[in-house]
XYZ file of N, CA, C and O in Angstrom:
828
model
N 82.353 186.681 -72.991
C 83.456 185.709 -73.391
C 82.879 184.390 -73.418
O 82.073 183.884 -72.496
N 83.024 183.576 -74.413
C 82.494 182.285 -74.715
C 83.124 181.385 -73.689
O 84.112 181.533 -73.237
N 82.401 180.208 -73.438
C 82.632 178.987 -72.489
C 83.139 179.463 -71.144
O 84.115 178.927 -70.560
N 82.668 180.673 -70.559
C 82.837 181.119 -69.370
C 81.689 181.238 -68.481
O 80.679 181.676 -69.032
N 81.799 181.122 -67.215
C 80.737 181.363 -66.330
C 81.100 182.313 -65.309
O 82.195 182.462 -64.935
N 80.220 183.051 -64.626
C 80.687 184.024 -63.756
C 79.432 184.659 -62.987
O 78.342 184.471 -63.428
N 79.510 185.136 -61.933
C 78.520 185.956 -61.058
C 78.429 187.433 -61.445
O 79.616 187.899 -61.699
N 77.323 188.023 -61.737
C 77.176 189.308 -62.156
C 77.975 190.210 -60.993
O 77.802 189.913 -59.840
N 78.656 190.978 -61.436
C 79.635 191.995 -60.571
C 80.801 191.498 -59.921
O 81.633 192.052 -59.390
N 81.247 190.140 -60.243
C 82.421 189.585 -59.768
C 83.688 189.873 -60.972
O 83.260 190.288 -62.016
N 84.674 189.777 -60.392
C 85.963 190.147 -61.291
C 86.146 188.888 -62.162
O 86.242 187.828 -61.835
N 86.464 189.180 -63.363
C 86.623 188.144 -64.373
C 88.205 187.843 -64.559
O 88.591 186.788 -64.517
N 88.883 189.107 -64.504
C 90.569 188.766 -64.409
C 91.060 190.244 -63.940
O 90.439 191.125 -63.816
N 92.392 190.039 -63.586
C 93.050 191.331 -63.093
C 94.178 191.457 -64.054
O 95.137 190.595 -64.192
N 94.508 192.629 -64.744
C 95.431 192.964 -65.640
C 96.370 193.878 -64.782
O 96.196 195.052 -64.285
N 97.633 193.299 -64.823
C 98.673 194.243 -63.938
C 99.239 195.498 -64.936
O 99.451 195.090 -65.959
N 99.345 196.518 -64.447
C 99.925 197.725 -65.103
C 101.301 197.880 -64.539
O 101.699 198.186 -63.770
N 102.362 197.352 -65.546
C 103.685 197.333 -65.026
C 104.383 198.650 -65.344
O 105.669 198.843 -65.174
N 103.809 199.701 -65.941
C 104.238 201.009 -66.074
C 104.632 201.733 -64.676
O 105.509 202.600 -64.783
N 103.855 201.197 -63.730
C 104.147 201.815 -62.386
C 104.018 200.713 -61.414
O 103.082 199.962 -61.291
N 105.258 200.505 -60.756
C 105.377 199.240 -59.862
C 105.573 199.929 -58.360
O 106.494 200.584 -58.308
N 104.875 199.196 -57.399
C 105.341 199.528 -56.028
C 105.689 198.283 -55.454
O 105.527 197.284 -55.942
N 106.513 198.413 -54.534
C 107.149 197.252 -53.728
C 106.902 197.854 -51.998
O 106.900 198.902 -51.734
N 106.714 196.727 -51.373
C 106.458 196.941 -49.759
C 107.595 196.350 -49.091
O 108.067 195.188 -49.279
N 108.300 197.087 -48.276
C 109.151 196.707 -47.489
C 109.237 196.742 -46.022
O 108.410 197.732 -45.798
N 109.701 195.885 -45.143
C 109.304 195.980 -43.835
C 110.562 196.556 -43.112
O 111.612 196.213 -43.227
N 110.276 197.638 -42.176
C 111.057 198.381 -41.686
C 110.999 198.243 -40.174
O 109.763 198.346 -39.469
N 111.921 197.787 -39.420
C 111.957 197.651 -37.885
C 111.476 198.734 -37.119
O 111.765 199.964 -37.630
N 110.646 198.694 -36.120
C 110.218 200.014 -35.281
C 111.436 200.768 -34.781
O 111.229 202.118 -34.538
N 112.644 200.222 -34.500
C 113.914 201.005 -34.128
C 114.381 201.965 -35.146
O 114.882 202.894 -34.960
N 114.000 201.616 -36.503
C 114.511 202.264 -37.475
C 113.456 203.292 -38.149
O 113.726 204.252 -38.984
N 112.025 203.123 -37.944
C 111.120 203.780 -38.729
C 111.059 205.336 -38.472
O 110.662 206.099 -39.289
N 111.646 205.833 -37.392
C 111.827 207.132 -36.983
C 112.636 208.017 -38.077
O 112.490 209.215 -38.170
N 113.507 207.212 -38.670
C 114.433 208.033 -39.417
C 113.758 207.972 -41.228
O 114.582 208.513 -42.031
N 112.753 207.361 -41.308
C 112.086 207.202 -42.626
C 111.166 208.424 -42.846
O 110.257 208.688 -42.133
N 111.429 208.876 -43.983
C 110.513 210.019 -44.566
C 110.136 209.693 -45.890
O 110.674 209.023 -46.774
N 108.776 210.340 -46.236
C 108.286 210.214 -47.639
C 109.131 210.894 -48.555
O 109.552 212.001 -48.200
N 109.519 210.298 -49.577
C 110.460 211.032 -50.728
C 111.900 210.735 -50.634
O 112.846 211.145 -51.438
N 112.293 209.965 -49.463
C 113.800 209.598 -49.463
C 113.991 208.646 -50.476
O 113.296 207.665 -50.920
N 115.358 208.740 -50.905
C 115.756 207.821 -52.135
C 115.877 206.474 -51.624
O 116.382 206.067 -50.521
N 115.564 205.317 -52.422
C 115.592 203.949 -52.024
C 116.457 203.250 -53.278
O 116.180 203.616 -54.359
N 117.312 202.375 -52.840
C 117.817 201.338 -53.806
C 117.259 199.888 -53.714
O 117.212 199.475 -52.572
N 116.479 199.496 -54.704
C 115.785 198.112 -54.639
C 116.559 197.179 -55.460
O 116.926 197.405 -56.639
N 116.561 196.150 -54.794
C 117.453 194.811 -55.578
C 116.366 193.781 -55.521
O 116.203 193.320 -54.693
N 115.872 193.487 -56.608
C 114.999 192.397 -57.013
C 115.824 191.097 -56.786
O 117.010 190.669 -57.217
N 115.069 190.039 -56.272
C 115.852 188.641 -55.932
C 116.276 188.056 -57.260
O 117.491 187.291 -57.468
N 115.649 188.458 -58.353
C 115.919 187.952 -59.714
C 117.183 188.561 -60.354
O 117.722 188.066 -61.242
N 117.304 189.725 -59.812
C 118.468 190.627 -60.558
C 119.126 191.130 -59.120
O 119.265 192.583 -59.066
N 119.978 190.407 -58.461
C 120.533 190.813 -57.171
C 121.636 191.892 -57.236
O 121.912 192.673 -56.387
N 122.155 191.839 -58.563
C 123.335 192.779 -58.623
C 122.757 194.277 -59.267
O 123.785 195.162 -59.419
N 121.637 194.279 -59.498
C 121.320 195.844 -60.256
C 120.520 196.374 -59.104
O 119.255 196.173 -58.588
N 120.724 197.770 -58.945
C 120.059 198.707 -58.010
C 119.091 199.415 -58.937
O 119.547 200.252 -59.760
N 117.767 199.464 -58.451
C 116.823 200.148 -59.209
C 116.355 201.262 -58.196
O 116.228 201.097 -57.153
N 116.355 202.420 -58.769
C 116.333 203.674 -58.112
C 114.728 203.784 -57.886
O 113.872 203.403 -58.616
N 114.315 204.059 -56.636
C 112.945 204.370 -56.181
C 112.792 205.413 -54.961
O 113.933 205.809 -54.661
N 111.725 205.619 -54.612
C 111.651 206.508 -53.280
C 110.448 206.182 -52.430
O 109.536 205.479 -53.002
N 110.506 206.609 -51.340
C 109.455 206.189 -50.391
C 108.130 206.822 -50.669
O 108.048 207.948 -50.810
N 107.151 206.055 -50.824
C 105.854 206.681 -51.281
C 104.957 206.787 -50.201
O 104.202 207.749 -50.007
N 104.858 205.857 -49.171
C 104.060 206.077 -47.970
C 104.587 205.230 -46.620
O 105.003 204.288 -47.027
N 104.212 205.806 -45.530
C 104.640 205.134 -44.403
C 103.396 205.059 -43.569
O 102.763 205.982 -43.191
N 103.039 203.714 -43.115
C 101.913 203.358 -42.390
C 101.963 204.103 -40.727
O 103.031 204.342 -40.251
N 100.786 204.354 -40.221
C 100.798 204.864 -39.070
C 100.948 203.956 -37.993
O 101.303 204.145 -36.625
N 100.375 202.687 -38.236
C 100.555 201.532 -37.292
C 101.306 200.324 -37.833
O 101.429 200.179 -38.947
N 102.101 199.784 -36.813
C 103.023 198.523 -37.269
C 102.175 197.341 -37.336
O 100.954 197.188 -36.978
N 102.942 196.317 -37.641
C 102.350 194.988 -37.687
C 103.285 194.187 -36.825
O 104.247 194.293 -36.877
N 102.733 193.258 -36.147
C 103.426 192.355 -35.047
C 103.713 191.006 -35.986
O 103.091 190.477 -36.390
N 104.842 190.613 -35.447
C 105.393 189.199 -35.937
C 104.944 188.116 -34.859
O 105.485 188.009 -34.001
N 103.820 187.545 -35.202
C 103.210 186.617 -34.035
C 104.212 185.464 -33.878
O 104.018 184.686 -32.908
N 104.952 185.035 -34.787
C 105.790 183.849 -34.753
C 106.774 183.948 -33.524
O 107.028 182.996 -32.903
N 107.241 185.145 -33.137
C 108.152 185.404 -32.095
C 107.411 185.135 -30.744
O 107.804 184.697 -29.852
N 106.034 185.749 -30.823
C 105.439 185.721 -29.590
C 104.897 184.276 -29.107
O 104.879 183.943 -28.186
N 104.745 183.444 -30.178
C 104.251 182.156 -29.844
C 105.474 181.192 -29.249
O 105.277 180.378 -28.741
N 106.554 181.569 -29.668
C 107.854 180.999 -29.205
C 108.296 181.373 -27.799
O 109.307 180.882 -27.435
N 107.575 182.272 -27.301
C 107.910 182.775 -26.039
C 108.657 184.089 -25.987
O 108.838 184.537 -24.789
N 108.966 184.574 -27.115
C 109.696 185.923 -26.861
C 108.916 187.068 -27.147
O 107.508 186.888 -27.460
N 109.406 188.310 -27.253
C 108.473 189.384 -27.128
C 108.083 189.783 -28.848
O 108.844 189.215 -29.585
N 107.021 190.172 -29.012
C 106.538 190.589 -30.297
C 107.452 191.503 -31.023
O 107.689 192.654 -30.556
N 107.824 191.271 -32.282
C 108.657 191.965 -32.962
C 107.704 192.823 -33.906
O 106.926 192.353 -34.607
N 107.819 194.096 -33.891
C 106.978 195.046 -34.664
C 107.605 195.706 -35.765
O 109.052 196.093 -35.588
N 106.967 195.717 -36.860
C 107.678 196.280 -38.123
C 106.655 197.200 -38.928
O 105.297 196.944 -38.708
N 107.004 198.175 -39.677
C 106.239 198.843 -40.507
C 106.216 198.478 -41.865
O 107.292 198.554 -42.403
N 105.205 198.474 -42.613
C 105.219 197.941 -44.124
C 105.118 199.347 -44.895
O 104.186 200.047 -45.110
N 106.459 199.749 -45.254
C 106.658 200.997 -46.121
C 106.473 200.791 -47.438
O 107.072 199.781 -48.077
N 105.685 201.432 -48.130
C 105.530 201.456 -49.638
C 106.684 202.323 -50.513
O 106.758 203.363 -50.113
N 107.256 201.639 -51.486
C 108.249 202.378 -52.227
C 107.663 202.214 -53.730
O 107.464 201.048 -54.175
N 107.964 203.419 -54.370
C 107.789 203.345 -55.856
C 108.848 203.472 -56.718
O 109.857 204.313 -56.293
N 109.230 202.501 -57.734
C 110.282 202.493 -58.547
C 110.102 203.344 -59.612
O 108.950 203.793 -60.253
N 111.137 204.291 -60.054
C 111.309 205.165 -60.807
C 111.188 204.679 -62.352
O 110.359 205.271 -63.150
N 111.841 203.552 -62.554
C 111.781 202.917 -64.060
C 111.569 201.515 -63.896
O 112.712 200.889 -64.068
N 110.534 201.028 -63.774
C 110.252 199.546 -63.495
C 110.550 198.906 -64.707
O 110.749 197.477 -64.979
N 110.679 199.551 -65.954
C 110.850 198.743 -67.308
C 112.326 198.487 -67.348
O 112.777 197.882 -68.557
N 113.157 199.008 -66.474
C 114.721 198.772 -66.479
C 114.990 197.408 -66.578
O 116.018 197.087 -67.343
N 114.156 196.444 -65.887
C 114.369 194.997 -65.908
C 113.036 194.353 -66.148
O 112.196 195.111 -65.994
N 113.170 193.114 -66.382
C 111.916 192.272 -66.601
C 111.202 191.906 -65.336
O 111.142 190.961 -64.969
N 110.545 192.967 -64.534
C 110.138 192.567 -63.372
C 108.612 192.132 -63.725
O 108.047 192.329 -64.519
N 108.340 191.345 -62.593
C 106.893 190.702 -62.697
C 106.316 190.900 -61.285
O 106.885 190.756 -60.257
N 105.080 191.103 -61.221
C 104.302 191.372 -60.077
C 104.537 190.051 -59.142
O 104.487 189.069 -59.487
N 104.746 190.245 -57.541
C 104.919 189.188 -56.938
C 106.293 189.044 -56.661
O 106.678 188.094 -55.684
N 107.261 189.376 -57.272
C 108.717 189.279 -57.126
C 109.107 189.529 -55.812
O 108.629 190.671 -55.180
N 110.119 189.014 -54.961
C 110.602 189.600 -53.911
C 111.829 190.563 -54.110
O 112.514 190.380 -55.078
N 112.093 191.168 -53.094
C 113.355 192.084 -53.214
C 113.726 192.529 -51.850
O 113.149 192.259 -50.881
N 114.862 193.135 -51.795
C 115.331 193.961 -50.496
C 115.581 195.463 -51.182
O 115.771 195.704 -52.349
N 115.712 196.158 -50.030
C 115.829 197.578 -50.328
C 116.873 198.206 -49.304
O 117.109 198.083 -48.187
N 117.480 199.375 -49.828
C 118.344 200.207 -48.949
C 117.715 201.530 -49.024
O 117.781 201.981 -50.230
N 117.225 202.090 -47.924
C 116.759 203.445 -47.825
C 117.780 204.377 -47.510
O 118.567 204.330 -46.290
N 118.150 205.547 -48.139
C 118.946 206.495 -47.790
C 118.404 207.555 -46.898
O 117.823 208.515 -47.538
N 118.685 207.462 -45.461
C 118.052 208.411 -44.607
C 118.927 209.691 -44.587
O 118.297 210.720 -44.091
N 120.206 209.769 -45.021
C 120.810 211.024 -44.907
C 122.150 210.808 -46.042
O 122.546 209.625 -46.464
N 122.741 212.002 -46.105
C 123.855 211.952 -47.290
C 124.908 212.855 -46.755
O 124.626 213.831 -45.910
N 126.236 212.769 -47.109
C 127.334 213.750 -47.015
C 128.028 213.706 -48.141
O 128.602 212.618 -48.724
N 128.414 214.941 -48.604
C 129.392 214.877 -49.757
C 130.750 215.235 -49.513
O 131.058 216.077 -48.394
N 131.609 214.651 -50.055
C 132.998 214.861 -49.920
C 133.481 214.338 -48.367
O 134.290 215.325 -47.796
N 132.795 213.429 -47.927
C 133.040 212.904 -46.464
C 134.399 212.205 -46.510
O 134.745 211.315 -47.383
N 135.134 212.028 -45.462
C 136.263 211.369 -45.178
C 135.692 210.046 -44.637
O 135.032 210.166 -43.389
N 135.955 208.857 -45.071
C 135.247 207.745 -44.544
C 136.392 206.648 -44.636
O 137.278 206.746 -45.290
N 136.120 205.520 -43.647
C 137.076 204.417 -43.508
C 136.061 203.115 -43.476
O 134.997 203.332 -42.931
N 136.771 201.991 -43.579
C 135.899 200.877 -43.463
C 135.566 200.741 -41.949
O 136.096 201.258 -41.036
N 134.139 200.182 -41.910
C 133.470 200.138 -40.515
C 134.453 199.298 -39.555
O 134.420 199.521 -38.273
N 135.203 198.318 -40.058
C 135.874 197.368 -39.044
C 137.079 198.193 -38.490
O 137.804 197.601 -37.771
N 137.399 199.371 -39.015
C 138.655 199.937 -38.577
C 138.165 200.668 -37.297
O 139.114 201.457 -36.681
N 137.092 201.131 -36.947
C 136.649 201.895 -35.883
C 136.057 201.040 -34.632
O 135.305 200.115 -34.928
N 136.590 201.492 -33.535
C 136.345 200.801 -32.300
C 135.770 201.615 -31.322
O 135.747 203.113 -31.308
N 134.925 201.189 -30.426
C 134.450 201.803 -29.300
C 134.990 201.299 -27.998
O 135.309 200.160 -27.748
N 135.164 202.353 -27.230
C 136.057 202.178 -25.792
C 134.853 201.239 -25.056
O 135.599 200.490 -24.100
N 133.687 201.022 -25.464
C 133.041 200.134 -24.504
C 133.219 198.816 -24.928
O 132.886 197.669 -24.242
N 133.902 198.442 -26.121
C 134.248 197.182 -26.475
C 135.649 196.692 -25.870
O 136.115 195.667 -25.916
N 136.329 197.613 -25.301
C 137.685 197.333 -24.790
C 137.573 196.657 -23.644
O 136.634 196.898 -22.851
N 138.542 195.635 -23.261
C 138.488 195.014 -22.061
C 139.248 195.559 -20.971
O 140.330 195.539 -20.625
N 138.366 196.550 -20.387
C 138.873 197.290 -19.218
C 138.001 196.815 -17.639
O 136.824 196.508 -17.877
N 138.704 196.982 -16.874
C 137.984 196.610 -15.482
C 137.718 198.019 -14.748
O 138.535 198.960 -14.552
N 136.293 198.063 -14.160
C 135.922 199.040 -13.758
C 135.743 198.797 -12.175
O 135.140 197.850 -11.821
N 136.249 199.583 -11.310
C 136.203 199.390 -9.712
C 134.810 199.513 -9.419
O 133.880 200.312 -9.984
N 134.571 198.848 -8.526
C 133.119 198.681 -8.031
C 132.797 200.162 -7.500
O 133.459 200.945 -6.591
N 131.627 200.472 -7.802
C 131.004 202.002 -7.575
C 131.422 203.026 -8.389
O 131.059 204.290 -8.145
N 132.299 202.781 -9.153
C 132.992 203.833 -9.965
C 132.204 203.748 -11.435
O 132.141 202.674 -12.127
N 131.760 205.006 -12.058
C 131.320 205.084 -13.153
C 132.317 204.837 -14.402
O 133.437 205.380 -14.258
N 131.885 204.264 -15.214
C 132.565 203.828 -16.643
C 133.129 205.262 -17.139
O 132.002 206.174 -17.153
N 134.169 205.466 -17.994
C 134.560 206.798 -18.579
C 133.613 206.862 -19.900
O 132.838 205.991 -20.170
N 133.385 208.159 -20.238
C 132.397 208.335 -21.326
C 132.878 207.569 -22.535
O 134.051 207.376 -22.812
N 132.019 207.070 -23.472
C 132.397 206.252 -24.572
C 133.215 207.025 -25.482
O 133.028 208.295 -25.861
N 134.306 206.373 -26.175
C 134.954 207.127 -27.271
C 135.223 206.177 -28.319
O 134.956 205.003 -28.272
N 135.114 206.895 -29.658
C 135.511 206.022 -30.633
C 136.857 206.204 -31.185
O 137.318 207.356 -31.110
N 137.436 205.168 -31.653
C 138.672 205.311 -31.980
C 139.417 204.409 -33.115
O 138.725 203.410 -33.479
N 140.288 204.632 -33.682
C 141.159 203.805 -34.533
C 142.441 203.828 -34.671
O 143.109 204.708 -33.729
N 143.213 203.126 -35.551
C 144.582 203.085 -35.421
C 145.064 203.484 -36.671
O 144.746 203.026 -37.786
N 146.158 204.383 -36.603
C 146.838 204.639 -37.990
C 148.170 204.233 -38.023
O 148.863 203.929 -36.952
N 148.643 204.085 -39.243
C 150.155 203.674 -39.325
C 151.120 204.798 -39.039
O 151.156 205.593 -40.012
N 151.946 204.843 -37.920
C 153.033 205.808 -37.852
C 154.142 205.303 -37.823
O 154.727 204.739 -37.034
N 154.744 205.380 -38.989
C 156.167 204.794 -39.171
C 156.212 203.438 -38.838
O 157.252 202.958 -38.219
N 155.354 202.533 -39.218
C 155.371 201.003 -38.698
C 154.913 200.659 -37.588
O 154.751 199.578 -37.044
N 154.397 201.736 -36.795
C 153.969 201.545 -35.408
C 152.418 201.894 -35.319
O 151.980 203.078 -36.049
N 151.612 201.389 -34.451
C 150.193 201.526 -34.596
C 149.909 202.789 -33.491
O 150.511 202.874 -32.527
N 149.388 203.950 -33.805
C 149.178 205.119 -33.403
C 147.493 205.299 -32.951
O 146.750 205.357 -34.027
N 147.092 205.306 -31.601
C 145.758 205.217 -31.362
C 145.141 206.711 -31.744
O 145.821 207.700 -31.196
N 144.012 206.958 -32.492
C 143.353 208.241 -32.642
C 142.168 208.055 -32.114
O 141.165 207.338 -32.596
N 141.646 209.126 -31.325
C 140.210 209.393 -31.012
C 139.630 210.278 -31.933
O 140.140 211.147 -32.468
N 138.512 209.538 -32.394
C 137.722 210.343 -33.593
C 136.220 210.458 -33.336
O 135.691 209.933 -32.413
N 135.787 211.564 -34.136
C 134.502 211.613 -34.158
C 133.628 211.312 -35.501
O 134.052 211.553 -36.499
N 132.746 210.505 -35.217
C 132.140 209.794 -36.212
C 130.790 210.200 -36.691
O 130.203 211.171 -35.910
N 130.510 210.152 -37.925
C 129.209 210.696 -38.447
C 128.289 209.546 -38.926
O 127.990 208.484 -38.221
N 128.022 209.827 -40.361
C 127.167 208.734 -40.954
C 127.866 207.234 -41.171
O 129.111 207.529 -41.317
N 126.897 206.383 -41.467
C 127.596 204.994 -41.741
C 126.751 204.375 -42.559
O 125.443 204.441 -42.382
N 127.171 203.267 -43.274
C 126.448 202.158 -43.883
C 126.925 200.835 -43.542
O 127.909 200.716 -42.499
N 126.673 199.735 -44.311
C 127.357 198.520 -44.087
C 128.800 198.327 -44.314
O 129.374 197.414 -43.831
N 129.244 199.348 -44.910
C 130.760 199.251 -45.495
C 131.635 200.255 -44.888
O 132.729 200.034 -44.397
N 131.378 201.609 -44.727
C 132.128 202.605 -44.392
C 131.402 203.443 -43.372
O 130.190 203.581 -43.051
N 132.300 204.058 -42.518
C 132.041 204.916 -41.337
C 132.668 206.404 -41.687
O 133.805 206.439 -42.036
N 131.831 207.330 -41.696
C 132.360 208.816 -41.738
C 132.965 209.241 -40.600
O 132.631 208.994 -39.426
N 134.381 209.909 -40.946
C 135.114 210.342 -39.843
C 135.067 211.928 -39.955
O 135.522 212.347 -40.919
N 134.505 212.499 -39.057
C 134.411 214.134 -38.936
C 135.467 214.577 -38.298
O 135.764 215.808 -38.701
N 136.234 214.203 -37.460
C 137.464 214.729 -36.906
C 138.336 213.813 -36.443
O 137.967 212.600 -35.845
N 139.538 213.982 -36.243
C 140.604 213.183 -35.667
C 141.494 212.516 -36.643
O 142.272 211.656 -36.238
N 141.163 212.490 -37.933
C 141.792 211.945 -38.935
C 142.024 212.987 -40.302
O 141.081 213.513 -40.536
N 143.213 212.720 -40.996
C 143.350 213.548 -42.055
C 143.363 212.701 -43.281
O 143.672 211.521 -43.285
N 142.924 213.342 -44.351
C 143.074 212.468 -45.741
C 144.459 212.104 -46.014
O 145.512 213.003 -45.695
N 144.546 210.948 -46.457
C 145.893 210.503 -46.733
C 146.665 209.482 -45.725
O 147.473 208.956 -46.115
N 146.205 209.699 -44.460
C 146.673 208.778 -43.380
C 146.366 207.254 -43.687
O 145.276 206.877 -44.180
N 147.329 206.624 -43.267
C 147.018 205.018 -43.563
C 146.278 204.449 -42.208
O 146.820 204.653 -41.183
N 145.090 203.852 -42.497
C 144.361 203.592 -41.186
C 144.586 201.868 -41.365
O 144.596 201.194 -42.206
N 144.646 201.470 -39.924
C 144.978 200.130 -39.772
C 143.630 199.393 -39.878
O 142.456 199.579 -39.151
N 143.559 198.253 -40.715
C 142.298 197.402 -40.746
C 142.887 195.940 -40.742
O 143.955 195.649 -40.857
N 141.950 195.128 -40.374
C 142.491 193.548 -40.260
C 141.316 192.853 -39.471
O 140.215 193.424 -39.124
N 141.533 191.556 -39.225
C 140.623 190.733 -38.534
C 140.284 191.363 -37.045
O 141.247 191.653 -36.446
N 138.984 191.429 -36.615
C 138.529 191.857 -35.472
C 139.342 191.196 -34.274
O 139.848 191.816 -33.296
N 139.561 189.810 -34.385
C 139.957 189.090 -33.242
C 141.535 189.610 -33.043
O 142.092 189.151 -31.866
N 142.270 190.253 -33.970
C 143.590 190.630 -33.898
C 143.721 191.824 -33.441
O 144.333 192.449 -32.576
N 142.749 192.793 -34.043
C 142.473 194.426 -33.972
C 142.357 194.607 -32.381
O 142.708 195.780 -31.744
N 141.456 193.867 -31.928
C 140.895 194.084 -30.549
C 142.032 194.066 -29.475
O 141.629 194.652 -28.465
N 143.235 193.397 -29.871
C 144.364 193.460 -28.715
C 145.301 194.460 -29.218
O 146.325 194.493 -28.612
N 145.179 195.108 -30.195
C 146.068 196.012 -30.716
C 146.414 197.347 -29.587
O 145.362 197.741 -29.123
N 147.414 197.780 -29.328
C 147.813 198.823 -28.385
C 148.626 199.898 -29.070
O 149.147 199.626 -30.122
N 148.512 200.987 -28.504
C 149.321 202.167 -28.993
C 150.687 201.781 -28.838
O 151.343 201.599 -27.937
N 151.437 201.981 -30.189
C 152.855 201.766 -30.314
C 153.236 200.357 -30.673
O 154.526 200.009 -30.925
N 152.200 199.331 -30.764
C 152.471 198.005 -31.200
C 153.028 198.089 -32.887
O 152.777 198.940 -33.644
N 154.066 197.135 -33.019
C 154.643 197.228 -34.347
C 153.506 196.809 -35.391
O 152.718 195.926 -34.974
N 153.594 197.081 -36.572
C 152.673 196.690 -37.705
C 153.257 195.929 -38.696
O 154.504 196.206 -38.963
N 152.548 195.049 -39.406
C 153.110 194.430 -40.572
C 152.011 194.593 -41.607
O 150.816 194.378 -41.388
N 152.419 194.823 -42.875
C 151.495 194.992 -44.055
C 151.324 193.729 -44.759
O 152.319 192.916 -44.954
N 149.864 193.469 -44.872
C 149.683 192.161 -45.540
C 148.990 192.553 -46.878
O 148.082 193.289 -46.967
N 149.892 192.119 -48.077
C 149.624 192.431 -49.220
C 148.563 191.636 -49.940
O 148.491 190.340 -49.613
N 147.695 192.109 -50.857
C 146.753 190.968 -51.632
C 147.700 190.028 -52.311
O 148.731 190.090 -52.749
N 146.910 188.817 -52.444
C 147.565 187.778 -53.068
C 148.121 187.923 -54.594
O 147.443 188.813 -55.430
N 149.359 187.784 -54.692
C 149.985 188.135 -56.167
C 150.656 189.483 -56.271
O 151.263 189.840 -57.052
N 150.425 190.233 -55.219
C 151.041 191.748 -55.186
C 152.185 191.654 -54.498
O 152.293 191.117 -53.323
N 153.235 192.563 -54.997
C 154.750 192.323 -54.498
C 154.816 193.592 -53.807
O 154.241 194.703 -54.298
N 155.479 193.698 -52.763
C 155.835 194.864 -52.014
C 156.794 195.829 -52.948
O 157.934 195.256 -53.244
N 156.584 197.010 -53.106
C 157.438 197.901 -53.829
C 158.748 198.446 -52.992
O 158.531 198.578 -51.871
């Protein structure tokens, strides 16, 4: 190449092959035990935040890396694992090497599951109860409230899988029952038998 200088054996340039793209995501050590090679992943590039790109876990490192920033500030070292993910169809979007992204790894799935909004499910550990000195607290229960003819009815439920939006209910609730949802600061004080009022979306009239 004319008008160029270089040292024998050194790289002149690097050409990226965009037919096959990998991305690296940091997984906290508390979650790494649930990650397996081949699991499905949804990747959201920062440049296209509304588009989910299909991918899968390519490799999982044996050793974590430490976040020294926390250690220098006096806190304990935070450890994470850099998991490599391969995109199935990188040409779906105009992706460029070096772009940042976030990812959702699907560690498990359930078909035809009964699910409710996560904010509808409570833990008995969250309840404001007084435990006598020396007495063990009761076993943890997960519960929600359903609309029983205009009154709140407390239901103990068995939960399963969950994500950021929904919680699977494996027992204690039937399909078609109306589940009570609302602001946590209000629901945390709700009691069995309390009267309920329905808040309709803006512009919608009660039939």
